[in-house]
Coordinates of C-alpha atoms and ligand atoms in Angstrom, one line a residue:
M1 CA 70.9 268.5 141.4
E2 CA 69.7 271.1 138.5
K3 CA 65.8 271.8 139.2
I4 CA 63.9 271.1 137.0
S5 CA 61.5 273.6 135.3
V6 CA 57.1 273.6 135.8
K7 CA 57.7 274.5 131.8
I8 CA 59.7 272.2 130.6
K9 CA 57.8 269.5 133.4
K10 CA 54.3 270.0 130.9
K11 CA 56.7 269.3 127.6
L12 CA 57.7 265.9 129.1
A13 CA 54.0 265.0 130.2
F14 CA 53.7 266.1 127.3
C15 CA 55.3 263.7 125.0
L16 CA 54.4 260.9 126.9
I17 CA 50.9 261.3 127.0
A18 CA 51.1 261.6 123.3
T19 CA 53.7 259.0 123.0
L20 CA 50.8 256.4 124.7
L21 CA 48.2 258.1 123.3
L22 CA 49.9 256.6 119.5
G23 CA 51.0 252.8 121.7
V24 CA 47.9 252.7 121.7
F25 CA 46.2 254.0 118.4
L26 CA 49.0 251.6 117.0
I27 CA 48.3 248.9 118.8
G28 CA 44.5 249.1 118.3
R29 CA 45.2 249.1 114.7
L30 CA 47.0 245.7 114.9
I31 CA 44.3 244.5 116.6
Y32 CA 41.8 245.5 113.8
I33 CA 43.9 243.9 111.5
E34 CA 44.7 241.0 112.9
I35 CA 40.9 240.1 113.9
F36 CA 38.7 242.7 112.5
D37 CA 40.2 242.3 109.0
A38 CA 41.7 239.2 109.2
G39 CA 38.9 237.6 106.9
F40 CA 39.4 239.8 104.2
L41 CA 43.4 239.7 103.9
Q42 CA 43.9 236.1 104.6
P43 CA 42.6 235.5 101.7
L44 CA 44.8 237.8 99.6
A45 CA 48.3 236.1 101.0
Y46 CA 47.0 232.8 100.3
E47 CA 46.7 234.3 96.8
Q48 CA 50.4 235.9 96.5
Q49 CA 51.9 233.1 98.1
S50 CA 50.1 229.7 96.3
R51 CA 48.4 228.4 94.0
D52 CA 45.2 226.6 94.7
R53 CA 43.8 223.5 92.1
L54 CA 40.6 223.1 93.0
I55 CA 39.2 219.7 92.5
S56 CA 36.0 219.1 91.4
P57 CA 33.2 216.9 93.0
V58 CA 32.3 214.0 92.3
R59 CA 28.5 214.9 90.2
G60 CA 25.7 213.1 91.7
S61 CA 23.4 211.2 89.7
I62 CA 20.3 210.8 87.7
L63 CA 18.8 207.6 88.5
D64 CA 15.7 205.8 87.2
R65 CA 13.5 204.6 89.9
N66 CA 15.1 201.2 90.6
N67 CA 18.3 203.1 90.8
V68 CA 20.1 202.5 87.5
G69 CA 22.3 205.0 86.2
I70 CA 21.1 207.5 83.6
A71 CA 23.9 210.2 84.7
V72 CA 27.0 208.9 86.2
T73 CA 30.1 210.7 87.3
E74 CA 33.2 209.0 85.9
S75 CA 37.0 209.4 87.7
V76 CA 39.4 211.4 85.3
C77 CA 42.4 213.6 85.8
S78 CA 43.0 217.2 84.8
V79 CA 47.3 218.4 83.6
S80 CA 47.9 221.6 84.3
A81 CA 51.6 222.9 84.7
V82 CA 53.5 225.6 87.3
P83 CA 55.3 227.3 83.7
V84 CA 58.2 228.3 86.3
Q85 CA 58.8 225.5 87.5
V86 CA 59.3 223.1 84.6
I87 CA 62.8 222.6 83.5
D88 CA 63.3 221.9 80.2
K89 CA 59.8 223.4 78.4
E90 CA 60.8 221.2 74.8
E91 CA 61.3 218.4 76.7
T92 CA 58.4 218.4 78.9
A93 CA 56.0 220.1 76.0
T94 CA 57.3 217.3 73.2
Y95 CA 56.3 214.2 76.1
L96 CA 53.2 215.7 77.0
C97 CA 51.4 216.5 72.9
G98 CA 52.8 212.7 72.4
V99 CA 50.6 211.2 75.6
L100 CA 47.3 213.6 76.0
D101 CA 47.6 214.5 71.5
L102 CA 48.2 217.8 71.8
E103 CA 49.6 221.1 69.8
Y104 CA 53.0 221.3 71.2
D105 CA 53.0 225.4 69.9
D106 CA 50.3 225.4 71.6
T107 CA 51.7 223.8 74.6
M108 CA 55.2 225.5 74.3
E109 CA 53.0 228.8 74.6
K110 CA 51.4 228.1 77.7
L111 CA 54.7 227.0 79.8
S112 CA 55.7 229.9 78.7
K113 CA 53.4 231.7 79.6
N114 CA 53.7 234.3 83.4
V115 CA 51.2 233.0 85.4
A116 CA 51.2 231.1 88.9
L117 CA 48.6 227.8 86.8
V118 CA 48.9 227.2 83.2
R119 CA 45.7 224.5 82.1
L120 CA 47.1 221.7 79.8
K121 CA 44.0 219.0 79.6
S122 CA 41.1 217.9 81.5
K123 CA 39.2 214.7 81.6
V124 CA 41.8 212.7 81.4
D125 CA 41.7 208.4 81.5
M126 CA 42.8 207.1 84.4
D127 CA 45.3 205.1 82.7
T128 CA 47.1 208.1 80.7
A129 CA 47.7 210.5 83.9
Q130 CA 48.9 207.6 86.3
Q131 CA 52.3 207.2 83.6
I132 CA 52.3 211.0 82.9
R133 CA 52.3 211.5 87.1
E134 CA 54.7 208.7 87.0
K135 CA 56.9 210.5 85.2
M136 CA 57.5 212.6 87.4
L137 CA 57.4 215.4 85.8
P138 CA 59.1 219.0 88.3
G139 CA 56.2 221.5 86.8
I140 CA 53.3 219.3 85.8
N141 CA 50.6 218.3 88.4
V142 CA 47.8 215.3 87.9
D143 CA 44.9 215.9 89.4
E144 CA 42.0 214.0 90.6
D145 CA 38.8 215.7 87.9
V146 CA 35.4 213.9 87.6
K147 CA 33.7 213.3 83.6
R148 CA 30.2 213.8 83.8
V149 CA 28.8 210.4 81.4
Y150 CA 25.3 208.9 80.5
P151 CA 25.8 205.5 80.0
F152 CA 23.2 205.0 77.5
K153 CA 23.6 208.0 75.5
N154 CA 20.1 208.5 73.4
L155 CA 18.1 207.7 76.6
A156 CA 15.3 210.3 77.5
A157 CA 17.8 213.2 76.2
Q158 CA 15.7 216.6 76.7
V159 CA 14.3 214.9 80.6
I160 CA 18.3 214.4 81.9
G161 CA 19.2 217.2 79.9
F162 CA 23.4 217.3 80.6
S163 CA 25.8 219.6 82.2
G164 CA 28.9 221.9 81.2
K165 CA 32.3 221.7 81.6
D166 CA 31.8 224.0 85.1
N167 CA 29.7 221.8 86.6
Q168 CA 26.4 222.9 85.7
G169 CA 23.7 221.7 85.0
V170 CA 22.6 223.6 82.1
T171 CA 19.7 221.7 80.4
G172 CA 16.5 219.4 82.3
L173 CA 16.7 217.6 85.1
E174 CA 20.4 218.6 85.5
A175 CA 18.8 222.6 85.6
K176 CA 16.6 221.8 88.0
Y177 CA 18.3 219.5 90.5
D178 CA 22.1 221.0 90.1
S179 CA 21.9 222.5 94.0
Y180 CA 21.3 218.5 94.8
L181 CA 23.2 217.3 92.3
A182 CA 27.0 220.0 92.8
G183 CA 28.6 219.2 95.1
K184 CA 31.0 222.0 96.6
P185 CA 34.4 222.4 94.8
G186 CA 37.6 221.4 97.1
K187 CA 41.3 222.7 96.8
I188 CA 44.6 221.8 96.9
L189 CA 47.0 224.4 98.6
T190 CA 50.4 224.8 97.5
V191 CA 52.9 226.9 99.1
T192 CA 55.0 229.5 97.2
D193 CA 56.3 232.8 96.9
S194 CA 55.5 235.9 95.5
R195 CA 57.0 234.4 92.4
G196 CA 55.2 231.5 92.3
V197 CA 57.8 229.2 93.3
K198 CA 57.1 226.1 95.1
I199 CA 58.5 227.1 98.8
S200 CA 58.3 223.2 100.8
D201 CA 56.6 220.3 99.0
E202 CA 53.9 220.7 101.8
Q203 CA 50.6 219.9 101.0
R204 CA 47.4 221.4 101.8
R205 CA 44.0 219.3 100.9
I206 CA 40.6 220.9 101.6
P207 CA 38.2 217.9 100.2
P208 CA 35.1 217.8 98.0
E209 CA 31.9 217.1 99.6
N210 CA 30.4 215.8 96.3
G211 CA 27.0 216.3 94.9
Y212 CA 23.4 213.9 96.0
N213 CA 22.0 212.0 93.6
I214 CA 18.3 211.8 92.9
V215 CA 16.1 208.7 92.9
T216 CA 13.2 209.2 89.3
T217 CA 10.3 207.7 88.8
I218 CA 11.9 207.5 85.1
D219 CA 11.8 203.6 84.4
A220 CA 15.2 203.0 81.9
S221 CA 13.3 200.1 80.5
V222 CA 10.0 202.0 80.0
Q223 CA 11.6 204.8 78.5
R224 CA 14.0 202.6 76.1
Y225 CA 10.3 200.6 74.9
A226 CA 8.6 204.3 74.6
E227 CA 11.7 205.5 72.9
Q228 CA 11.9 202.9 70.3
T229 CA 8.6 202.6 68.8
I230 CA 8.0 206.2 68.9
S231 CA 11.6 206.5 66.6
K232 CA 9.5 203.4 64.9
A233 CA 6.2 205.4 63.9
V234 CA 8.5 208.4 62.9
E235 CA 10.6 207.5 60.4
A236 CA 8.0 205.0 58.8
K237 CA 5.7 208.0 58.7
E238 CA 8.6 210.0 57.4
A239 CA 6.6 213.0 60.7
K240 CA 8.8 215.9 61.1
R241 CA 8.9 214.6 65.2
G242 CA 7.2 212.0 68.1
I243 CA 6.2 212.7 71.5
I244 CA 6.2 209.2 74.4
I245 CA 4.8 209.9 77.8
V246 CA 4.3 207.3 80.2
L247 CA 2.7 208.3 83.2
N248 CA 0.6 206.8 86.7
P249 CA -2.2 208.7 86.4
Q250 CA -3.0 207.5 90.3
N251 CA -0.2 209.3 91.8
G252 CA 1.0 211.7 88.5
E253 CA 4.9 209.4 88.4
I254 CA 6.3 209.7 85.2
Y255 CA 7.5 206.6 83.4
A256 CA 8.7 208.2 80.5
M257 CA 8.8 211.1 78.3
A258 CA 10.7 210.3 75.5
N259 CA 11.3 212.6 72.1
Y260 CA 12.4 212.1 69.2
P261 CA 14.4 212.9 67.6
D262 CA 16.4 212.8 70.3
F263 CA 20.2 213.3 70.5
D264 CA 23.1 212.3 72.7
L265 CA 24.0 213.9 76.1
N266 CA 27.9 212.8 76.0
E267 CA 27.7 215.3 72.7
P268 CA 25.1 217.6 73.9
F269 CA 26.6 220.1 70.3
K270 CA 26.4 217.6 67.8
I271 CA 24.4 218.6 65.6
N272 CA 21.2 215.5 65.1
S273 CA 20.4 216.3 61.4
P274 CA 23.0 215.7 58.8
E275 CA 21.5 218.5 56.7
L276 CA 22.2 220.7 59.3
E277 CA 25.5 219.0 60.0
A278 CA 26.7 219.1 56.1
A279 CA 25.4 223.0 56.7
W280 CA 26.9 223.8 60.1
D281 CA 30.2 225.6 59.0
T282 CA 27.8 228.6 56.9
M283 CA 25.9 228.5 59.9
T284 CA 26.2 232.0 62.4
E285 CA 25.7 231.5 65.6
K286 CA 22.7 233.2 66.0
E287 CA 21.0 229.4 64.0
K288 CA 22.6 227.5 65.3
N289 CA 22.2 228.6 68.8
D290 CA 18.3 228.4 67.4
A291 CA 19.1 224.7 66.3
L292 CA 20.7 223.3 68.8
N293 CA 18.4 224.9 71.4
Q294 CA 15.2 223.5 68.9
M295 CA 17.2 220.0 69.9
W296 CA 17.5 220.2 73.2
R297 CA 13.5 221.6 72.8
N298 CA 11.3 218.9 75.2
T299 CA 7.9 219.9 73.2
A300 CA 6.1 218.3 75.9
I301 CA 5.8 220.4 78.0
N302 CA 7.7 223.7 76.3
D303 CA 5.5 223.8 73.4
T304 CA 1.5 224.4 73.2
Y305 CA -0.9 222.2 70.9
E306 CA -4.0 222.6 69.6
P307 CA -5.6 219.1 70.6
G308 CA -7.8 218.3 68.7
S309 CA -10.1 215.2 69.5
T310 CA -8.7 213.6 72.6
F311 CA -9.8 217.4 74.7
K312 CA -13.9 215.4 74.3
I313 CA -12.9 213.4 77.1
V314 CA -12.8 217.0 78.9
T315 CA -16.1 218.3 77.5
S316 CA -17.6 214.7 78.0
A317 CA -16.4 214.7 82.3
T318 CA -17.7 218.7 82.5
G319 CA -21.3 217.6 80.1
L320 CA -21.7 214.6 82.9
E321 CA -20.1 216.6 85.9
T322 CA -22.3 219.1 85.9
K323 CA -25.4 216.9 85.8
A324 CA -25.4 219.0 81.7
V325 CA -26.2 215.3 80.1
K326 CA -26.4 211.8 80.8
V327 CA -24.6 208.6 78.7
D328 CA -28.4 207.8 77.7
D329 CA -28.9 211.3 76.4
T330 CA -30.3 210.9 72.4
F331 CA -28.4 213.2 69.7
T332 CA -29.0 213.7 66.2
C333 CA -26.1 214.3 63.8
N334 CA -27.0 216.0 60.1
G335 CA -22.8 215.5 59.7
Y336 CA -23.1 219.4 61.3
Y337 CA -24.3 221.5 63.6
T338 CA -25.5 224.9 63.4
V339 CA -24.2 227.3 65.0
G340 CA -25.7 231.3 64.7
D341 CA -25.1 231.5 61.1
R342 CA -22.7 229.6 61.5
M343 CA -22.1 225.8 59.6
I344 CA -19.7 223.8 61.7
K345 CA -18.9 220.8 60.2
C346 CA -18.4 217.0 62.4
W347 CA -16.0 215.6 61.2
R348 CA -17.9 213.0 58.5
Y349 CA -19.4 215.5 57.0
P350 CA -21.1 214.5 54.2
R351 CA -22.2 211.3 56.1
T352 CA -23.4 211.7 59.4
H353 CA -23.3 209.0 62.2
G354 CA -27.3 209.7 62.5
H355 CA -29.8 209.2 66.2
E356 CA -27.2 208.2 69.1
T357 CA -26.6 207.9 72.6
F358 CA -24.0 210.0 74.2
V359 CA -22.2 207.1 74.7
Q360 CA -22.3 206.6 70.7
G361 CA -21.0 210.1 70.4
V362 CA -18.3 209.6 72.2
Q363 CA -17.2 206.7 70.5
N364 CA -18.4 208.0 67.1
S365 CA -15.9 211.4 68.3
C366 CA -18.9 212.8 67.0
N367 CA -18.5 216.2 66.8
P368 CA -22.3 217.8 67.2
V369 CA -22.7 216.4 70.2
F370 CA -19.3 218.5 72.1
M371 CA -20.4 221.3 70.3
A372 CA -25.2 219.9 72.6
V373 CA -22.4 219.4 75.3
A374 CA -21.0 222.5 75.5
Q375 CA -23.9 224.6 74.7
R376 CA -25.8 223.1 77.0
I377 CA -22.9 223.6 79.7
G378 CA -22.7 227.1 79.3
A379 CA -19.5 229.6 78.5
E380 CA -18.7 230.2 82.4
T381 CA -18.6 226.7 83.2
F382 CA -17.3 225.5 80.4
Y383 CA -14.5 228.3 81.4
E384 CA -14.9 227.6 85.0
Y385 CA -13.8 223.6 84.4
M386 CA -11.2 224.5 81.8
I387 CA -10.3 226.1 84.9
K388 CA -10.5 224.2 87.5
F389 CA -8.7 220.6 84.9
G390 CA -5.3 223.2 85.2
F391 CA -6.0 224.8 81.3
M392 CA -4.6 228.1 82.5
S393 CA -1.8 226.9 84.6
K394 CA 1.1 225.4 85.2
T395 CA 1.0 221.4 85.3
G396 CA 3.9 222.1 88.3
V397 CA 6.7 219.7 86.4
D398 CA 10.0 219.4 88.1
L399 CA 11.5 221.1 84.5
P400 CA 12.7 224.4 83.4
G401 CA 10.8 226.0 80.3
E402 CA 7.4 224.5 81.4
A403 CA 4.1 226.1 78.0
V404 CA 0.8 226.8 79.5
G405 CA -2.3 226.9 77.9
I406 CA -2.8 229.8 75.0
V407 CA -7.1 230.3 75.6
H408 CA -9.6 232.7 74.8
K409 CA -10.5 234.7 77.4
L410 CA -13.6 234.5 78.8
E411 CA -15.2 237.6 77.3
N412 CA -14.2 236.6 74.1
I413 CA -16.1 232.9 74.4
G414 CA -19.0 233.4 72.6
P415 CA -21.7 230.6 70.8
V416 CA -19.3 229.6 68.1
E417 CA -15.9 229.8 69.3
L418 CA -17.6 227.9 72.3
A419 CA -17.6 225.7 69.8
T420 CA -15.1 224.9 68.2
M421 CA -13.9 224.3 72.0
S422 CA -16.0 221.7 72.9
F423 CA -13.8 219.6 70.6
G424 CA -10.4 220.8 71.2
Q425 CA -10.3 223.3 69.0
S426 CA -9.2 227.3 68.7
F427 CA -6.7 227.1 72.3
Q428 CA -3.3 225.3 72.7
I429 CA -1.9 223.5 75.3
T430 CA 1.3 221.1 76.6
P431 CA 0.8 217.7 76.1
L432 CA 1.3 216.6 79.4
Q433 CA -1.5 219.1 80.7
L434 CA -4.0 217.5 78.3
L435 CA -2.5 213.5 80.7
R436 CA -3.3 215.6 84.1
A437 CA -6.6 216.3 82.6
A438 CA -7.1 212.8 81.9
S439 CA -5.5 211.3 84.5
A440 CA -8.1 213.6 87.2
I441 CA -11.0 211.7 84.8
V442 CA -9.7 207.4 85.3
N443 CA -8.7 208.0 88.9
G444 CA -11.4 209.1 91.0
G445 CA -11.5 213.2 89.8
N446 CA -7.6 214.2 91.4
L447 CA -5.7 216.8 89.9
V448 CA -2.7 215.0 90.1
T449 CA 1.1 217.0 89.6
P450 CA 3.4 214.8 87.0
H451 CA 6.8 215.1 88.3
F452 CA 10.1 212.9 88.1
A453 CA 12.1 213.4 91.2
K454 CA 11.5 210.7 93.4
Y455 CA 14.0 211.5 96.8
V456 CA 17.2 212.8 96.9
T457 CA 20.0 210.0 98.4
G458 CA 23.8 210.8 99.9
E459 CA 26.5 207.9 98.5
D460 CA 25.8 205.1 100.6
G461 CA 21.7 205.3 99.0
E462 CA 21.0 206.8 101.7
I463 CA 17.5 208.6 101.7
I464 CA 17.8 212.6 102.6
H465 CA 14.9 213.6 101.7
E466 CA 11.9 213.0 99.8
F467 CA 10.4 214.7 97.7
E468 CA 5.7 215.5 98.9
Y469 CA 3.9 216.0 95.2
E470 CA -0.1 216.2 96.7
K471 CA -2.9 214.9 95.2
G472 CA -4.3 217.7 93.9
E473 CA -8.1 218.9 93.8
Q474 CA -11.2 217.7 93.3
V475 CA -12.0 218.5 90.0
I476 CA -14.9 215.5 89.1
S477 CA -16.6 212.9 91.9
K478 CA -16.1 209.9 91.8
E479 CA -19.0 209.1 90.6
T480 CA -18.3 211.2 87.2
S481 CA -14.9 209.8 86.8
D482 CA -16.2 206.0 87.3
T483 CA -18.6 206.9 84.4
M484 CA -15.0 208.4 82.0
R485 CA -13.7 204.7 83.0
M486 CA -16.3 202.8 81.6
I487 CA -16.7 205.5 78.2
L488 CA -13.3 205.9 77.0
E489 CA -13.3 201.6 77.4
S490 CA -15.8 200.9 75.3
V491 CA -14.5 203.3 72.4
V492 CA -11.5 201.3 72.7
S493 CA -13.5 198.0 72.3
V494 CA -16.0 199.0 69.3
G495 CA -15.7 203.1 68.9
S496 CA -13.2 205.5 67.0
G497 CA -10.2 204.1 69.1
K498 CA -10.1 200.3 68.4
K499 CA -6.7 200.3 66.5
A500 CA -5.9 200.4 70.0
Y501 CA -7.9 197.5 70.6
I502 CA -5.7 194.6 72.4
P503 CA -7.0 190.7 73.3
G504 CA -7.3 190.5 77.1
Y505 CA -6.3 194.5 78.5
R506 CA -9.2 196.6 79.5
L507 CA -8.0 199.5 77.8
G508 CA -9.6 203.1 78.3
G509 CA -8.7 205.8 75.3
K510 CA -9.8 209.1 73.0
T511 CA -8.0 209.6 69.6
A512 CA -7.3 213.4 68.0
T513 CA -5.9 214.3 64.5
S514 CA -5.9 217.8 64.7
E515 CA -5.2 220.1 62.1
K516 CA -2.2 223.0 62.5
L517 CA -2.9 226.4 62.4
P518 CA -2.6 227.7 59.2
R519 CA -5.8 225.6 58.6
K520 CA -6.1 223.8 54.9
S521 CA -1.6 224.0 55.5
G522 CA -2.1 220.3 55.3
K523 CA 0.0 219.5 59.0
Y524 CA -1.5 217.2 61.8
I525 CA -0.7 216.1 64.6
A526 CA -2.1 212.3 64.9
S527 CA -2.2 211.6 68.8
F528 CA -4.2 209.1 71.4
M529 CA -4.2 208.7 74.9
S530 CA -4.9 205.8 76.9
F531 CA -4.7 204.2 79.3
A532 CA -5.4 200.3 81.4
P533 CA -6.4 198.4 82.8
A534 CA -10.0 200.7 82.6
E535 CA -10.9 199.6 85.7
N536 CA -8.4 200.3 87.6
P537 CA -6.0 202.4 85.5
Q538 CA -2.3 202.0 86.9
V539 CA -0.8 203.8 82.8
M540 CA -1.8 206.2 81.2
A541 CA 0.4 206.6 77.6
I542 CA 0.4 210.1 75.6
V543 CA 1.4 209.3 71.4
L544 CA 1.8 212.2 69.3
I545 CA 2.6 212.5 66.0
D546 CA 3.7 215.8 63.9
E547 CA 3.2 216.3 60.4
P548 CA 3.1 212.0 59.2
K549 CA 3.4 212.1 56.1
G550 CA 0.0 210.2 54.2
V551 CA -2.4 209.4 56.1
Y552 CA -2.8 211.7 59.4
Y553 CA -5.4 209.9 61.7
G554 CA -5.0 209.9 65.1
G555 CA -6.9 206.8 64.7
T556 CA -5.1 204.6 62.3
V557 CA -2.3 206.7 62.6
A558 CA -0.8 207.1 67.0
G559 CA -3.5 204.1 67.8
P560 CA -0.9 201.3 66.5
V561 CA 1.6 202.3 68.4
M562 CA 0.2 202.7 70.7
K563 CA -1.3 198.8 70.7
E564 CA 2.5 198.1 70.1
L565 CA 4.1 200.3 73.4
M566 CA 0.9 198.8 76.3
E567 CA 0.8 195.5 75.1
N568 CA 5.1 195.5 75.7
I569 CA 4.3 197.6 78.7
L570 CA 1.2 196.3 80.4
P571 CA 2.9 192.5 81.2
Y572 CA 6.2 194.4 82.3
F573 CA 4.0 195.9 84.9
G574 CA 2.0 193.0 86.2
V575 CA -1.3 194.1 84.6
E576 CA -2.3 190.2 84.4
P577 CA -4.5 189.9 80.7
V578 CA -8.2 188.8 81.6
Y579 CA -9.3 186.7 78.2
N580 CA -12.9 186.7 77.6
E581 CA -14.8 184.0 75.9
Q582 CA -15.1 185.6 72.4
E583 CA -11.0 186.1 72.9
Q584 CA -10.0 183.2 74.2
E585 CA -10.7 181.7 70.8
M586 CA -8.6 184.5 69.2
D587 CA -5.4 183.5 67.3
E588 CA -4.3 187.3 69.2
T589 CA -4.7 186.1 72.8
K590 CA -1.8 183.4 72.6
T591 CA 1.7 184.2 74.8
S592 CA 4.8 183.4 74.9
V593 CA 7.5 183.8 77.1
V594 CA 10.9 186.1 76.4
P595 CA 13.7 184.0 76.4
D596 CA 17.4 184.8 78.3
I597 CA 19.1 186.1 75.8
T598 CA 21.5 188.9 77.1
G599 CA 25.4 188.0 76.6
L600 CA 24.2 185.9 73.3
D601 CA 26.0 185.7 69.9
I602 CA 23.6 188.2 67.7
K603 CA 22.6 185.1 65.4
E604 CA 21.7 182.9 68.5
A605 CA 19.5 185.4 69.8
K606 CA 17.2 185.9 66.2
K607 CA 17.2 182.2 66.8
A608 CA 16.1 181.8 70.1
I609 CA 13.3 184.8 69.8
E610 CA 11.8 183.3 66.3
D611 CA 11.7 179.6 68.0
C612 CA 9.0 181.2 70.9
G613 CA 7.1 182.5 68.4
L614 CA 8.2 186.3 69.1
T615 CA 10.1 189.1 66.0
Y616 CA 12.5 191.4 67.6
F617 CA 14.4 194.9 67.1
I618 CA 17.7 195.7 67.3
N619 CA 19.3 198.5 68.3
G620 CA 22.7 199.4 68.1
E621 CA 25.7 197.8 66.1
G622 CA 27.6 194.9 67.0
N623 CA 27.1 191.5 67.3
T624 CA 26.9 190.4 70.9
V625 CA 22.8 191.2 72.6
L626 CA 24.3 193.3 76.6
G627 CA 20.4 194.5 76.8
Q628 CA 16.9 193.3 76.8
F629 CA 13.1 194.4 76.7
P630 CA 11.3 193.0 77.5
L631 CA 13.2 191.1 80.0
T632 CA 13.3 187.6 80.4
G633 CA 10.6 185.6 82.3
T634 CA 7.9 188.3 80.8
E635 CA 4.7 186.4 78.8
V636 CA 3.9 188.9 76.1
N637 CA 1.7 188.7 72.5
Y638 CA 2.7 186.0 70.6
K639 CA 4.7 188.0 67.4
S640 CA 5.1 190.8 70.3
S641 CA 8.8 192.6 69.0
I642 CA 11.6 191.6 71.8
I643 CA 13.9 195.0 71.8
L644 CA 18.1 194.1 71.3
T645 CA 20.4 196.6 72.2
V646 CA 23.8 195.4 71.1
G647 CA 27.6 196.4 70.9
E648 CA 30.6 194.6 71.0
Ligands
ZN701 ZN1 -21.5 213.1 63.8

């Protein structure tokens, strides 16, 4: 045996060690790829080997307070193609164009594309989808899909908002609560080779996670009634737009928020104005976007206005709370009030209100009384209460894009500014900010958070999350609040708000006529804020009519609208009329019970309503009554109007 030299031994040992080291490195690398890098590489392998088709989750519903679906999701299907698997492209294209109403050239182009998967049509109804499925066309997939539907079309359009094609909330509550509503998509995985050819029939289905529902404070019946009332008023007064908000002043729950003109949530990109629609093709993209944004805008919270005389309730409450004024203090109105070298007129100028108590001053809405009270309060304290009543901050309403008041800085409030602010001029707030302050004034003094969301619920209606809203800071004492309710009731029973007086109901409220800027342009906003019952308010509402033609006074224009609204919603909320002796003798106190007319032919329904001494208002087109408001059995005032929703 040949003796191996030391030199060779050394070489062998080196080789052995080198091989071992290389081996260890390779195994290590393999382990690294398999284990540590798997998260990165596996999806890439899937991408190569499969064509995932997404399964849309069911977007949660937006429900009213009685679980009526305002935004719901319907099951539909989507049809897609795997071009390499389609055997007879012409035949397939011809068939699909027929059933899906597609363009032939377009479809052929898609079927000839060198891509793994191409979508042909989404939101296909279930019957059509089933028809295509039964054909078993090679390379054509029919998958479950969903479609957002708004069954009441225009109902609360600017509040509910709409969602886009990709199941994403775009505006309103749809956008605000998207994280609850959206859910998570699932997938259908098909294993294919690198050319996109299916290897096996085996499909792996990862189910979607459906979204949660949002139960809101909206009452669909009250919302519809508010919309009907404001649309009639806007049309009658040829106004630019109108708003009605109805809420519970005790806890901030919003029952209705109506903006008119509105739009159909099922077609949010269709402009709602005939003039703009006619000019649509000549408009630039920017002009179109601006017009759509304007249509989607919720002016009750997104825009500010000069509140005018409804703001006098804030000046009054501040004056009483700070003891700057007492209810029986006396004032004299000469038709104007002098501040420094300025003469600021009462609305009654050149006539006067003469001698009046503070309460009579509020009933008369006499500007000099409020200017005098504000002067006694002083700019600093007045400003402090504007902050306390929430005019410098958002109300916190759960909708996107809320605006905030535009108010002078304290150092810029001189005697003239203070005087004009006392009756609601020279600053701007949102209608909802005014209602929040008014709620505090009548509910015992607490600044509530106006809101829509009550609960998040699961598929079976189980409560998953309850939204909580704090009672809010105490702005004024209970005593001041009690006094304010009494004064504001007298405004409606004997004062400037008496056009909203309803026999049997203790309503409180305040009118306003705000001149829009620039002044002397002849453009006004007529408004009316009201609440009932005065002794323990459960319902508060504001009516705003923007740029009415002809008569523009708040009391005259918005008063009757408020009366019509309250007359119908108070019985619905279970607020019973209590007549005094004088009222019992009036014809207006007669009541009637709403008959059951849902399902009837329109002619029979009209007769049944007239037989009960009531009137009607028809909503929609068709011969059958699909719904009614108020509901059957509700006791309403004689000659009240019943809204009939009709269809075929
Ligand atoms: Zn006066």
